[in-house]
Coordinates of C-alpha atoms and ligand atoms in Angstrom, one line a residue:
M1 CA -94.1 32.5 -21.7
L2 CA -90.9 30.7 -20.8
A3 CA -93.0 27.6 -20.0
A4 CA -94.7 27.7 -23.3
M5 CA -91.4 28.0 -25.1
L6 CA -90.0 25.0 -23.3
E7 CA -93.1 23.0 -24.0
E8 CA -92.9 23.8 -27.6
A9 CA -89.3 22.7 -27.6
H10 CA -90.4 19.3 -26.5
V11 CA -92.9 18.9 -29.3
T12 CA -90.3 18.8 -32.0
R13 CA -89.0 15.4 -31.1
T14 CA -88.6 13.7 -34.4
I15 CA -85.0 13.5 -35.6
R16 CA -84.2 15.6 -38.6
R17 CA -81.0 16.3 -40.4
L18 CA -79.8 19.9 -40.1
A19 CA -79.5 21.8 -43.3
P20 CA -75.7 21.8 -44.2
D21 CA -75.6 25.6 -43.8
T22 CA -77.0 25.4 -40.2
A23 CA -74.7 22.5 -39.4
S24 CA -71.6 24.3 -40.6
R25 CA -72.5 27.4 -38.6
I26 CA -73.0 25.4 -35.5
A27 CA -69.6 23.7 -36.0
A28 CA -68.0 27.0 -36.8
G29 CA -69.2 28.4 -33.5
E30 CA -67.2 25.8 -31.7
V31 CA -63.9 26.6 -33.3
I32 CA -64.5 30.4 -33.5
E33 CA -65.9 31.1 -30.1
R34 CA -65.0 34.8 -30.3
P35 CA -63.2 37.3 -32.6
L36 CA -60.0 36.5 -30.9
S37 CA -60.2 32.8 -31.9
A38 CA -60.4 33.8 -35.6
L39 CA -57.3 35.9 -35.3
K40 CA -55.5 33.3 -33.4
E41 CA -56.2 30.6 -36.0
L42 CA -55.0 32.9 -38.8
V43 CA -51.8 33.7 -36.9
E44 CA -51.2 30.0 -36.3
N45 CA -51.7 29.3 -40.0
A46 CA -49.2 32.0 -40.9
L47 CA -46.7 30.4 -38.5
D48 CA -47.4 26.9 -39.9
A49 CA -46.7 28.3 -43.3
G50 CA -43.2 29.2 -42.2
A51 CA -43.7 33.0 -42.2
R52 CA -40.7 35.2 -41.3
A53 CA -42.9 38.2 -40.8
I54 CA -46.6 38.5 -39.9
E55 CA -48.6 41.6 -39.9
V56 CA -52.0 42.0 -38.3
R57 CA -54.2 45.0 -39.1
V58 CA -57.4 45.8 -37.3
D59 CA -60.0 48.1 -38.6
G60 CA -61.8 49.5 -35.5
A61 CA -62.6 46.2 -33.8
L62 CA -61.8 42.6 -34.5
D63 CA -65.5 41.7 -35.2
H64 CA -65.7 44.7 -37.6
G65 CA -62.7 43.9 -39.7
F66 CA -59.1 42.6 -39.5
Q67 CA -56.5 41.0 -41.7
V68 CA -53.5 38.8 -41.3
A69 CA -50.7 38.9 -43.9
D70 CA -47.7 36.7 -44.0
D71 CA -44.7 35.9 -46.2
G72 CA -45.0 32.2 -45.8
T73 CA -45.2 29.4 -48.4
G74 CA -48.5 30.6 -49.8
I75 CA -51.3 28.4 -51.3
A76 CA -51.2 27.3 -54.9
A77 CA -54.1 28.7 -57.0
P78 CA -55.8 25.4 -57.6
E79 CA -55.9 24.7 -53.9
L80 CA -57.2 28.0 -52.8
E81 CA -60.9 27.0 -52.6
L82 CA -59.9 23.6 -51.1
A83 CA -58.3 25.4 -48.2
L84 CA -61.8 26.8 -47.4
E85 CA -63.4 23.4 -47.3
R86 CA -64.1 21.7 -44.0
H87 CA -61.5 19.1 -43.0
A88 CA -59.2 20.1 -45.8
T89 CA -55.7 20.3 -44.5
S90 CA -52.1 20.0 -45.8
K91 CA -50.8 19.1 -42.3
I92 CA -52.0 15.6 -41.6
G93 CA -53.0 12.7 -43.8
E94 CA -54.3 10.1 -41.5
L95 CA -55.2 9.5 -37.8
A96 CA -51.8 8.2 -36.9
D97 CA -50.3 11.6 -38.0
L98 CA -51.9 13.1 -34.9
D99 CA -49.1 11.5 -32.9
R100 CA -46.6 13.4 -35.0
V101 CA -48.2 16.8 -35.2
T102 CA -45.6 19.5 -35.2
T103 CA -47.8 22.2 -36.7
L104 CA -50.2 24.3 -34.8
G105 CA -53.1 23.4 -37.1
F106 CA -54.2 19.9 -38.1
R107 CA -57.9 19.8 -38.3
G108 CA -58.6 21.8 -41.4
E109 CA -61.4 23.6 -39.7
A110 CA -60.3 27.1 -39.1
L111 CA -60.6 28.7 -42.5
P112 CA -64.0 27.1 -43.3
S113 CA -65.3 28.0 -39.9
I114 CA -64.3 31.6 -40.2
A115 CA -65.6 31.7 -43.7
A116 CA -68.9 30.4 -42.6
V117 CA -69.5 33.2 -40.2
S118 CA -68.0 36.2 -41.9
R119 CA -67.2 37.9 -45.2
L120 CA -63.7 36.6 -45.9
R121 CA -61.2 37.2 -48.6
L122 CA -58.2 34.9 -49.1
T123 CA -55.4 36.1 -51.3
S124 CA -52.3 34.0 -51.8
R125 CA -49.3 33.4 -53.9
T126 CA -46.6 30.7 -53.8
G127 CA -43.0 31.4 -54.5
E128 CA -43.1 29.7 -57.8
S129 CA -46.3 31.2 -59.2
E130 CA -46.5 34.2 -61.6
G131 CA -49.1 36.1 -59.6
A132 CA -51.5 35.9 -56.7
T133 CA -55.1 34.7 -56.7
F134 CA -58.0 35.5 -54.4
V135 CA -61.3 34.0 -53.5
A136 CA -64.0 35.9 -51.7
V137 CA -66.6 34.1 -49.5
E138 CA -69.7 35.3 -47.7
G139 CA -71.2 33.2 -45.0
G140 CA -69.5 30.2 -46.5
A141 CA -70.5 30.8 -50.2
V142 CA -68.0 31.8 -52.8
I143 CA -69.0 35.1 -54.3
A144 CA -65.9 36.0 -56.3
R145 CA -62.6 34.7 -57.4
G146 CA -59.8 35.9 -59.7
A147 CA -56.3 37.3 -60.0
A148 CA -54.7 39.6 -57.5
A149 CA -51.4 41.3 -56.8
R150 CA -49.2 40.6 -53.9
A151 CA -45.8 39.1 -53.1
A152 CA -45.4 35.5 -52.1
G153 CA -47.4 34.7 -49.0
T154 CA -51.0 34.9 -47.8
T155 CA -53.4 37.5 -46.7
V156 CA -56.7 36.7 -45.1
E157 CA -59.2 39.5 -44.6
V158 CA -62.1 38.9 -42.3
R159 CA -65.0 41.4 -42.1
D160 CA -68.3 41.4 -40.2
L161 CA -67.6 38.4 -38.1
F162 CA -70.7 36.6 -36.8
F163 CA -72.9 38.8 -39.1
N164 CA -75.1 35.7 -39.8
I165 CA -75.2 34.5 -36.2
P166 CA -77.0 37.3 -34.3
A167 CA -77.1 35.1 -31.2
R168 CA -73.3 35.1 -31.0
R169 CA -73.0 38.8 -31.5
K170 CA -75.0 39.4 -28.4
F171 CA -72.4 37.6 -26.2
L172 CA -69.3 39.3 -27.6
G173 CA -67.1 41.0 -25.0
T174 CA -66.1 44.6 -25.5
A175 CA -64.1 45.6 -28.5
I176 CA -61.3 47.0 -26.3
G177 CA -61.2 43.8 -24.2
E178 CA -61.0 41.7 -27.3
L179 CA -58.2 43.9 -28.7
R180 CA -56.3 43.6 -25.4
A181 CA -56.6 39.8 -25.6
A182 CA -55.4 39.9 -29.2
V183 CA -52.3 41.8 -28.2
R184 CA -51.6 39.3 -25.5
M185 CA -52.1 36.4 -27.9
V186 CA -49.6 38.0 -30.3
E187 CA -47.2 38.4 -27.4
C188 CA -47.5 34.8 -26.6
Y189 CA -46.8 33.7 -30.1
G190 CA -44.1 36.3 -30.3
L191 CA -42.4 34.5 -27.4
A192 CA -43.0 31.1 -29.0
F193 CA -41.5 32.3 -32.3
P194 CA -38.8 34.9 -31.5
E195 CA -37.3 34.5 -35.0
V196 CA -40.5 35.8 -36.6
A197 CA -41.1 39.5 -37.0
F198 CA -44.5 40.7 -35.8
R199 CA -46.5 43.9 -36.5
F200 CA -49.9 44.7 -35.0
V201 CA -51.6 47.8 -36.3
V202 CA -54.9 49.2 -35.0
D203 CA -56.6 51.9 -37.1
G204 CA -53.2 52.8 -38.6
R205 CA -51.6 53.0 -35.1
E206 CA -48.8 50.6 -34.5
R207 CA -49.2 48.6 -31.3
I208 CA -46.5 46.1 -31.9
D209 CA -43.4 46.2 -34.1
W210 CA -40.9 43.5 -33.3
P211 CA -38.1 42.7 -35.6
A212 CA -37.0 39.1 -35.8
A213 CA -35.2 38.4 -32.5
A214 CA -32.1 36.3 -31.9
S215 CA -33.3 34.8 -28.7
A216 CA -36.3 34.5 -26.5
R217 CA -34.8 37.0 -24.0
D218 CA -34.4 39.5 -26.9
R219 CA -38.1 39.0 -27.8
A220 CA -39.0 39.4 -24.1
G221 CA -37.1 42.6 -24.2
A222 CA -39.1 43.9 -27.1
I223 CA -42.3 43.0 -25.3
W224 CA -41.6 44.1 -21.7
G225 CA -38.6 46.4 -22.1
V226 CA -34.9 45.5 -22.0
R227 CA -34.4 46.3 -18.4
H228 CA -37.2 44.1 -17.2
A229 CA -36.2 41.3 -19.5
A230 CA -32.6 41.4 -18.2
Q231 CA -33.9 40.6 -14.7
L232 CA -35.7 37.5 -15.7
L233 CA -34.2 34.3 -14.4
E234 CA -33.3 31.6 -16.9
V235 CA -34.0 27.9 -16.7
L236 CA -32.8 25.3 -19.0
E237 CA -33.2 21.6 -18.2
E238 CA -33.8 18.4 -20.0
R239 CA -34.7 15.1 -18.5
D240 CA -37.0 12.1 -19.1
G241 CA -37.5 13.3 -22.7
V242 CA -38.9 16.7 -21.6
R243 CA -37.0 19.8 -22.3
L244 CA -37.8 22.9 -20.3
E245 CA -36.7 26.5 -21.0
A246 CA -38.1 29.3 -18.9
L247 CA -37.8 32.9 -18.1
L248 CA -39.0 33.6 -14.6
G249 CA -40.1 36.9 -13.2
L250 CA -38.7 37.9 -9.8
P251 CA -41.0 37.4 -6.9
E252 CA -41.6 41.1 -6.6
H253 CA -43.1 40.9 -10.2
A254 CA -45.8 38.5 -9.1
R255 CA -49.3 39.5 -10.0
T256 CA -52.8 39.0 -8.6
T257 CA -53.8 37.1 -11.8
R258 CA -52.3 34.5 -14.0
E259 CA -52.0 37.0 -16.9
G260 CA -48.2 37.0 -16.6
Q261 CA -47.9 33.3 -17.3
V262 CA -47.3 32.0 -20.8
F263 CA -47.1 28.2 -21.4
L264 CA -45.8 27.1 -24.8
I265 CA -45.7 23.4 -25.5
N266 CA -44.0 22.5 -28.7
R267 CA -44.4 26.2 -29.6
R268 CA -48.2 26.0 -29.1
W269 CA -49.7 28.5 -26.7
V270 CA -51.8 26.6 -24.2
Q271 CA -53.6 26.8 -20.9
N272 CA -52.7 24.1 -18.4
P273 CA -53.6 24.4 -14.8
A274 CA -51.2 21.7 -13.8
L275 CA -48.3 23.7 -15.2
G276 CA -49.5 26.8 -13.4
H277 CA -49.6 24.8 -10.2
A278 CA -46.1 23.3 -10.6
L279 CA -44.7 26.8 -11.3
R280 CA -46.4 28.2 -8.2
Q281 CA -44.8 25.4 -6.2
A282 CA -41.4 26.3 -7.5
Y283 CA -41.8 29.8 -6.0
G284 CA -42.7 28.2 -2.7
N285 CA -43.1 30.7 0.1
L286 CA -41.4 33.5 -1.9
L287 CA -45.0 34.4 -2.8
P288 CA -48.1 34.9 -0.7
T289 CA -51.3 33.0 -1.5
G290 CA -53.3 34.9 -4.1
R291 CA -50.2 36.0 -6.0
F292 CA -49.1 34.3 -9.2
P293 CA -45.6 34.3 -10.6
S294 CA -45.0 35.8 -14.0
A295 CA -43.1 33.4 -16.2
T296 CA -42.8 32.1 -19.7
L297 CA -42.2 28.3 -20.1
W298 CA -41.2 26.6 -23.3
I299 CA -41.7 22.9 -23.1
T300 CA -40.6 20.5 -25.8
I301 CA -41.8 16.9 -25.7
S302 CA -42.3 14.2 -28.3
P303 CA -45.6 14.8 -30.0
D304 CA -46.7 11.2 -29.3
R305 CA -46.6 12.0 -25.5
L306 CA -49.0 14.8 -26.1
D307 CA -52.7 14.9 -27.1
V308 CA -53.4 18.2 -28.9
N309 CA -56.8 17.2 -30.0
V310 CA -58.8 17.7 -26.8
H311 CA -60.3 21.1 -27.3
P312 CA -62.0 22.7 -30.4
T313 CA -59.9 25.8 -30.1
K314 CA -56.7 23.8 -29.3
R315 CA -56.1 25.9 -26.2
E316 CA -55.8 22.8 -24.0
V317 CA -53.5 19.9 -24.4
R318 CA -53.2 16.7 -22.4
F319 CA -50.0 14.9 -21.5
A320 CA -49.9 11.1 -21.7
D321 CA -48.2 11.4 -18.3
D322 CA -48.3 14.7 -16.4
R323 CA -45.7 13.7 -13.9
P324 CA -42.4 14.2 -15.7
V325 CA -43.5 17.6 -17.0
Y326 CA -44.8 18.7 -13.6
S327 CA -41.7 17.6 -11.8
I328 CA -39.2 19.2 -14.2
V329 CA -41.1 22.5 -13.9
K330 CA -41.3 22.4 -10.2
G331 CA -37.8 21.3 -9.7
A332 CA -35.8 23.2 -12.3
C333 CA -37.6 26.5 -11.8
A334 CA -37.0 26.4 -8.0
V335 CA -33.2 26.3 -8.6
P336 CA -32.5 29.9 -9.7
L337 CA -35.2 31.2 -7.3
A338 CA -33.4 29.6 -4.4
R339 CA -30.2 31.4 -5.4
L340 CA -31.8 34.8 -5.5
H341 CA -30.0 37.4 -3.6
P342 CA -30.4 41.1 -3.8
P343 CA -28.0 43.1 -5.9
F344 CA -27.3 45.5 -3.1
T345 CA -26.0 45.4 0.5
V346 CA -26.0 47.6 3.5
V347 CA -22.9 49.1 5.1
P348 CA -22.7 48.6 8.8
G349 CA -22.9 52.0 10.3
G350 CA -20.5 53.5 12.8
T351 CA -23.1 54.3 15.4
P352 CA -23.5 52.1 18.5
E353 CA -26.3 49.5 18.0
P354 CA -29.0 48.5 20.4
A355 CA -28.9 45.0 22.0
W356 CA -31.7 44.0 19.7
A357 CA -29.5 44.6 16.7
D358 CA -26.8 42.2 18.1
R359 CA -29.3 39.6 18.9
V360 CA -30.6 39.4 15.3
R361 CA -27.1 39.0 14.0
E362 CA -26.2 35.8 15.7
L363 CA -26.9 33.3 12.9
P364 CA -23.6 31.9 11.6
G365 CA -22.8 32.9 8.0
Q366 CA -24.9 35.9 8.1
E367 CA -22.4 38.7 8.2
S368 CA -23.2 41.8 6.4
L369 CA -22.7 41.5 2.7
G370 CA -21.0 44.9 2.7
L371 CA -23.7 46.7 0.9
E372 CA -23.5 50.3 0.3
F373 CA -26.2 52.8 1.1
G374 CA -26.3 56.2 -0.5
R375 CA -25.4 58.9 2.0
L376 CA -27.4 62.0 2.4
P377 CA -26.7 64.9 4.8
A378 CA -27.6 64.0 8.4
P379 CA -31.1 65.2 9.4
A380 CA -31.2 68.1 11.8
P381 CA -31.3 67.0 15.5
G382 CA -34.7 66.2 16.7
A383 CA -36.1 66.0 13.1
A384 CA -35.1 62.4 12.6
P385 CA -38.2 60.5 11.9
G386 CA -38.9 57.2 13.6
Q387 CA -36.5 57.7 16.5
G388 CA -38.0 55.2 18.9
R389 CA -37.4 52.6 21.5
G390 CA -33.9 51.2 21.6
A391 CA -32.2 54.1 19.9
P392 CA -29.2 55.4 21.7
P393 CA -29.9 59.0 22.8
G394 CA -28.8 61.4 20.2
A395 CA -27.9 58.6 17.7
A396 CA -29.7 60.2 14.8
A397 CA -27.8 63.5 15.3
A398 CA -24.4 61.9 15.8
G399 CA -22.9 62.9 12.5
P400 CA -23.3 61.6 9.0
E401 CA -25.1 58.3 9.0
P402 CA -26.9 56.4 6.3
E403 CA -30.3 58.0 5.8
F404 CA -33.2 55.8 6.7
W405 CA -36.8 56.8 6.9
Q406 CA -39.7 54.9 8.5
L407 CA -42.9 55.5 6.7
H408 CA -46.1 55.3 8.7
R409 CA -44.2 53.1 11.2
T410 CA -44.6 50.3 8.7
Y411 CA -42.2 50.6 5.9
I412 CA -38.5 51.4 5.9
L413 CA -37.3 53.5 3.0
A414 CA -33.6 53.0 2.2
P415 CA -31.6 54.5 -0.6
V416 CA -29.4 52.0 -2.4
R417 CA -27.2 52.3 -5.4
G418 CA -29.4 52.9 -8.4
G419 CA -32.6 53.5 -6.5
L420 CA -34.6 52.9 -3.4
V421 CA -35.8 49.8 -1.5
I422 CA -39.0 49.9 0.5
V423 CA -39.0 47.3 3.2
D424 CA -42.1 46.0 5.1
Q425 CA -40.7 46.0 8.6
H426 CA -42.9 43.2 9.9
A427 CA -42.5 40.9 6.9
A428 CA -38.8 41.5 6.8
H429 CA -38.4 40.6 10.5
E430 CA -40.6 37.6 10.0
R431 CA -38.2 36.3 7.3
I432 CA -35.2 36.8 9.6
L433 CA -36.8 35.1 12.6
Y434 CA -38.2 32.3 10.5
E435 CA -34.8 31.3 9.2
L436 CA -33.3 31.7 12.7
A437 CA -36.1 29.4 14.0
R438 CA -35.5 26.8 11.3
T439 CA -31.8 26.6 12.1
R440 CA -32.5 26.1 15.7
L441 CA -35.2 23.6 15.2
E442 CA -32.9 21.7 12.9
G443 CA -30.1 21.4 15.4
S444 CA -28.2 24.4 16.9
K445 CA -30.2 24.9 20.0
A446 CA -30.6 28.4 21.1
V447 CA -29.5 29.6 24.6
A448 CA -32.5 31.1 26.3
Q449 CA -32.4 34.6 27.6
Q450 CA -33.1 34.1 31.3
L451 CA -35.8 36.2 32.9
M452 CA -34.9 37.9 36.1
F453 CA -38.4 37.2 37.3
P454 CA -39.8 33.9 36.0
A455 CA -43.3 34.4 34.6
V456 CA -46.2 32.2 35.7
V457 CA -48.8 31.8 32.9
D458 CA -52.1 30.1 32.8
L459 CA -52.6 28.5 29.4
T460 CA -55.8 27.0 27.9
R461 CA -56.1 23.2 27.9
T462 CA -55.2 23.0 24.2
Q463 CA -52.2 25.3 24.7
F464 CA -51.0 23.2 27.7
E465 CA -51.3 20.0 25.6
Q466 CA -49.3 21.7 22.9
V467 CA -46.6 22.5 25.3
L468 CA -46.4 18.8 26.2
E469 CA -46.3 17.9 22.6
L470 CA -43.9 20.5 21.4
G471 CA -41.7 20.7 24.5
P472 CA -38.4 19.7 23.0
W473 CA -38.9 22.0 20.0
L474 CA -39.8 24.9 22.2
E475 CA -36.6 24.3 24.1
H476 CA -34.7 24.4 20.8
L477 CA -36.2 27.7 20.0
G478 CA -34.9 29.1 23.2
W479 CA -37.8 28.7 25.6
D480 CA -37.0 27.6 29.2
L481 CA -40.2 26.3 30.6
S482 CA -41.4 24.2 33.5
L483 CA -44.8 22.7 34.0
L484 CA -46.6 23.6 37.1
G485 CA -49.6 21.3 36.3
P486 CA -52.5 21.9 33.9
P487 CA -53.0 24.6 32.8
T488 CA -50.0 26.5 34.3
V489 CA -46.4 26.8 33.1
V490 CA -43.5 28.9 34.4
I491 CA -41.4 30.7 31.9
H492 CA -37.8 31.0 33.1
G493 CA -36.2 32.0 29.8
V494 CA -37.3 33.3 26.4
P495 CA -35.8 33.2 22.9
A496 CA -33.3 36.0 22.9
D497 CA -34.3 37.5 19.6
S498 CA -37.9 38.3 20.4
I499 CA -38.6 41.9 20.9
R500 CA -41.9 41.1 22.7
V501 CA -41.9 42.2 26.3
D502 CA -44.7 40.0 27.6
A503 CA -43.3 36.5 27.5
G504 CA -46.5 34.8 28.5
E505 CA -48.5 36.5 25.8
L506 CA -45.8 35.6 23.2
L507 CA -46.0 31.9 24.3
Q508 CA -49.7 31.9 23.9
D509 CA -49.7 33.6 20.6
L510 CA -47.1 31.2 19.4
L511 CA -49.1 28.1 20.4
D512 CA -52.3 29.5 18.9
G513 CA -50.4 30.3 15.7
V514 CA -49.3 26.7 15.4
S515 CA -52.8 25.3 15.7
D516 CA -54.5 27.6 13.3
D517 CA -51.9 28.0 10.6
A518 CA -54.4 27.9 7.6
S519 CA -51.8 26.6 5.2
R520 CA -51.1 23.6 7.4
T521 CA -51.3 20.3 5.6
P522 CA -51.2 16.9 7.2
H523 CA -47.8 16.1 5.6
D524 CA -46.2 19.2 7.0
D525 CA -43.6 19.0 9.7
V526 CA -44.9 20.5 12.9
T527 CA -41.6 22.4 13.2
E528 CA -42.5 24.3 10.0
H529 CA -45.6 25.6 11.7
L530 CA -43.8 26.4 14.9
A531 CA -41.1 28.3 13.0
R532 CA -43.7 30.3 11.1
S533 CA -45.8 31.1 14.1
Y534 CA -42.7 32.1 16.1
A535 CA -41.6 34.4 13.2
C536 CA -45.0 35.9 13.0
H537 CA -45.5 36.6 16.7
A538 CA -42.0 37.5 17.8
A539 CA -41.5 39.9 15.0
I540 CA -41.7 43.7 15.2
K541 CA -45.2 44.8 14.1
A542 CA -46.4 47.4 11.8
G543 CA -47.0 50.5 13.9
D544 CA -43.8 50.0 16.0
A545 CA -41.4 52.9 15.9
M546 CA -37.8 52.0 15.1
S547 CA -34.6 53.8 15.5
Q548 CA -32.3 54.3 12.5
V549 CA -29.9 51.8 13.8
E550 CA -32.7 49.2 14.2
M551 CA -33.9 49.9 10.8
R552 CA -30.5 49.5 9.3
T553 CA -29.9 46.3 11.1
L554 CA -33.2 44.9 10.0
V555 CA -32.5 45.7 6.4
D556 CA -29.0 44.3 6.7
R557 CA -30.2 41.1 8.3
L558 CA -33.0 40.7 5.8
F559 CA -30.6 40.7 2.9
G560 CA -28.4 38.2 4.8
T561 CA -31.2 35.6 4.7
S562 CA -31.4 33.0 2.1
R563 CA -34.7 34.2 0.6
P564 CA -35.0 37.9 1.4
H565 CA -37.8 38.5 -1.2
G566 CA -40.6 37.0 0.8
D567 CA -41.8 36.3 4.3
P568 CA -42.5 32.7 5.3
H569 CA -46.1 33.0 4.1
G570 CA -44.8 34.3 0.8
R571 CA -45.7 37.9 1.3
V572 CA -43.4 40.3 -0.4
T573 CA -40.8 41.8 2.0
F574 CA -39.6 44.6 -0.1
V575 CA -40.1 46.5 -3.2
R576 CA -37.4 48.1 -5.2
L577 CA -37.8 51.4 -7.0
E578 CA -35.3 52.2 -9.7
L579 CA -33.7 55.6 -10.1
D580 CA -34.3 55.2 -13.9
E581 CA -37.9 54.8 -13.2
L582 CA -38.0 57.9 -11.2
H583 CA -36.1 59.8 -13.8
R584 CA -38.5 58.6 -16.4
R585 CA -41.5 59.7 -14.4
F586 CA -40.1 63.1 -13.8
G587 CA -39.4 63.5 -17.5
R588 CA -35.6 63.4 -17.1
S589 CA -34.1 61.4 -19.9
Ligands
ADP601 P1 -55.4 23.6 -40.6 O1 -54.5 24.7 -40.2 O2 -55.9 22.8 -39.5 O3 -54.7 22.7 -41.7 P2 -57.0 25.6 -41.8 O4 -58.5 25.6 -42.1 O5 -56.6 26.6 -40.8 O6 -56.7 24.2 -41.3 O7 -56.2 25.8 -43.1 C1 -56.4 24.9 -44.1 C2 -55.2 24.8 -45.0 O8 -55.0 26.0 -45.7 C3 -53.9 24.5 -44.3 O9 -53.7 23.2 -44.1 C4 -52.9 25.1 -45.2 O10 -52.5 24.2 -46.2 C5 -53.7 26.2 -45.9 N1 -53.4 27.5 -45.3 C6 -54.1 28.2 -44.5 N2 -53.6 29.4 -44.1 C7 -52.4 29.5 -44.8 C8 -51.3 30.4 -44.8 N3 -51.4 31.6 -44.2 N4 -50.3 30.1 -45.7 C9 -50.2 29.0 -46.4 N5 -51.2 28.1 -46.3 C10 -52.3 28.3 -45.6
MG602 MG1 -55.1 26.3 -39.2

C-alpha cells in the first residue's frame, strides 16, 4: 500500500505550476504553523500600530475562534483589502529597509496567511475617519465588505482556523496547551511593552488584566505577583553598542525547563539558544545541571547588526556577531548574582559548641552575620530531635535555645524572621568546605590535624600517581602524607575540618572524585576539581544525625559563605518558605 503510494508519487514528475490557491495555502502554513502563531502575529500587528491597549478574546479554543482588538492607528478604508494581500506592508519599502526594521512585522505575510486558512473579519478605523469599515474573508476570498461601528483602532476576528487544511488540523496540539502557550506569549509581549495595557479573556473569564505599567518591574509584578517581582535582581549595562536590561530570578527560583526565560531583542520576543547558554553561565555553579534560571532579558542593538529575517515565524534572529551580546549577558548578569547574600542571619547560641563547630569557623572574614532566629519554647528533655554525635550531653535541654529541627536526617529546618529556611545539610556543608578548600589552595595553607596513630593506606596505581601529581595541593588542603612506595602512603595528618573518621577512605574518595568529576573540562584548573571533590567527600552526609549546635553552626557558616544559595555543583542548598505563603495557604489573610 505504502509502496504503491510512493511509486505513484514518482510518476508525477513533470513540473507544473501550483494553482494560486494551493500555493497560498502552502505559504500560509509556514507563517501560521499553529493557532498560537496567528494570535502572535495579530498581537504584533497591534503593537506595531502603536496600541496603548490590546484585548484578546478567545471563544472556546484558539482554532475555534478568537479576536484581537487594539486602539492603535487603524487602517484607512481604501487600504483595508490591501492589508490582506500577500507582501503588502506599510512597514518596509525596499530590501535595504530590512537593516532598519524597528517594527515587529515587515513581511506583509501575516494577515493574508491567516485569511487564507480561516474565516477572518478585519474591522478598522483611523483617528481621522468618520466611521469604521470591515472586510470579511473566507479561505482568502472576500465575501463581504461594508461600514461598521467601532472606535479608532483595529479588530481582527479569526474563526475556524485551518478549516480548509484538514491535514494541519490533525497535528494541532490540545486546545488547553495552545491557550497556555498563548498566555505565555502575551506575558512575553507584556514584558516587552510594559506601557501597553493587556487583557486576555477566555469564554468571558478574564485571564489577564494588566493596566499600563510604569516599568518592567511593575509589569513583572502584575504577571508574577509583587512579592516575587520585588526579589528579582536588576541588571543594566551598555557596552559595544549593546544595551542589556534584565530581571533575574534568584537561584532558588530556577526551573527544570527553560519556560521561565524570556528573551526580548529590540522588543521582539525570540528564542536564542546562545543567549540561554550565556545566561546559564552567569549563574555558574549556583545552579545544578538540569536547572535553568528564570530571567527576562531586554536587549537593544542597532537593527543593522541583527538579522530578523531568518525564520518564517520570526521567532529566531541572528546577530551579525554573537560575541558582544554573549559576553555582556554572561558578564553583567553574573554581577548581582555574585553579590547575593541571604536577608537573614543566625544568632550565635549560648550553648557550648562541639569541636567540629569551631573548626568550620576558621575562615577569616566569616564571622556570624548576627542573624536572628525565631525563638520557640525549649523542647522537653529527651524529646529533642536529631540529638546526635558531637552534642554536649543535655545541650538540647539546657534552657531556651534557638529551635532547630532535623528532618529525615537530611534537612535542617530553621525558623527565621518572616518564615522558615530548609537547608540541605550535605549541600550546605559542601558549599562551606568548598570555599574553605579554595582559599587554602589559593594560598593560606591549612595546618593539618595530626593523627595520633598515622594511617598506612594502600592506594590503587592511579590514586598513587594522583598523589604524586597533586602532592603540593594536598598539602595545602591540610593533608600530611609520606610515600612509602607504590602503592602505599602514610597519612600523618588530615584536614582539620573533615568530619570523616576514616582518613584513608577519605583520601581515596577524594582522589577518585578528582578523576571522575563529570563536569571536568580540559581548561579547568585541577585545583577546582580537588576543591569540589574534597567538599563532596569530607562533608556531612544525608542520614547523619546532627546536634542542635551542629545544625546551627552549619546554617550560620553556610550564610557566611560568598554564595550560600548553591553547592559547588550548583545544587540548591536551601529553600525559603515565607510566612506570608503559609498564612495564605491556611486561609489567613
Ligand atoms: P506586516 O506586519 O509584516 O506588515 P501583516 O500582514 O501582518 O504584515 O499586516 C499588513 C499591514 O496591515 C501592516 O503593514 C499594517 O499596515 C496593516 N495592519 C495590520 N494589522 C494592523 C493593526 N492592528 N493596526 C493597524 N494596521 C494594521
Ligand atoms: Mg504583521
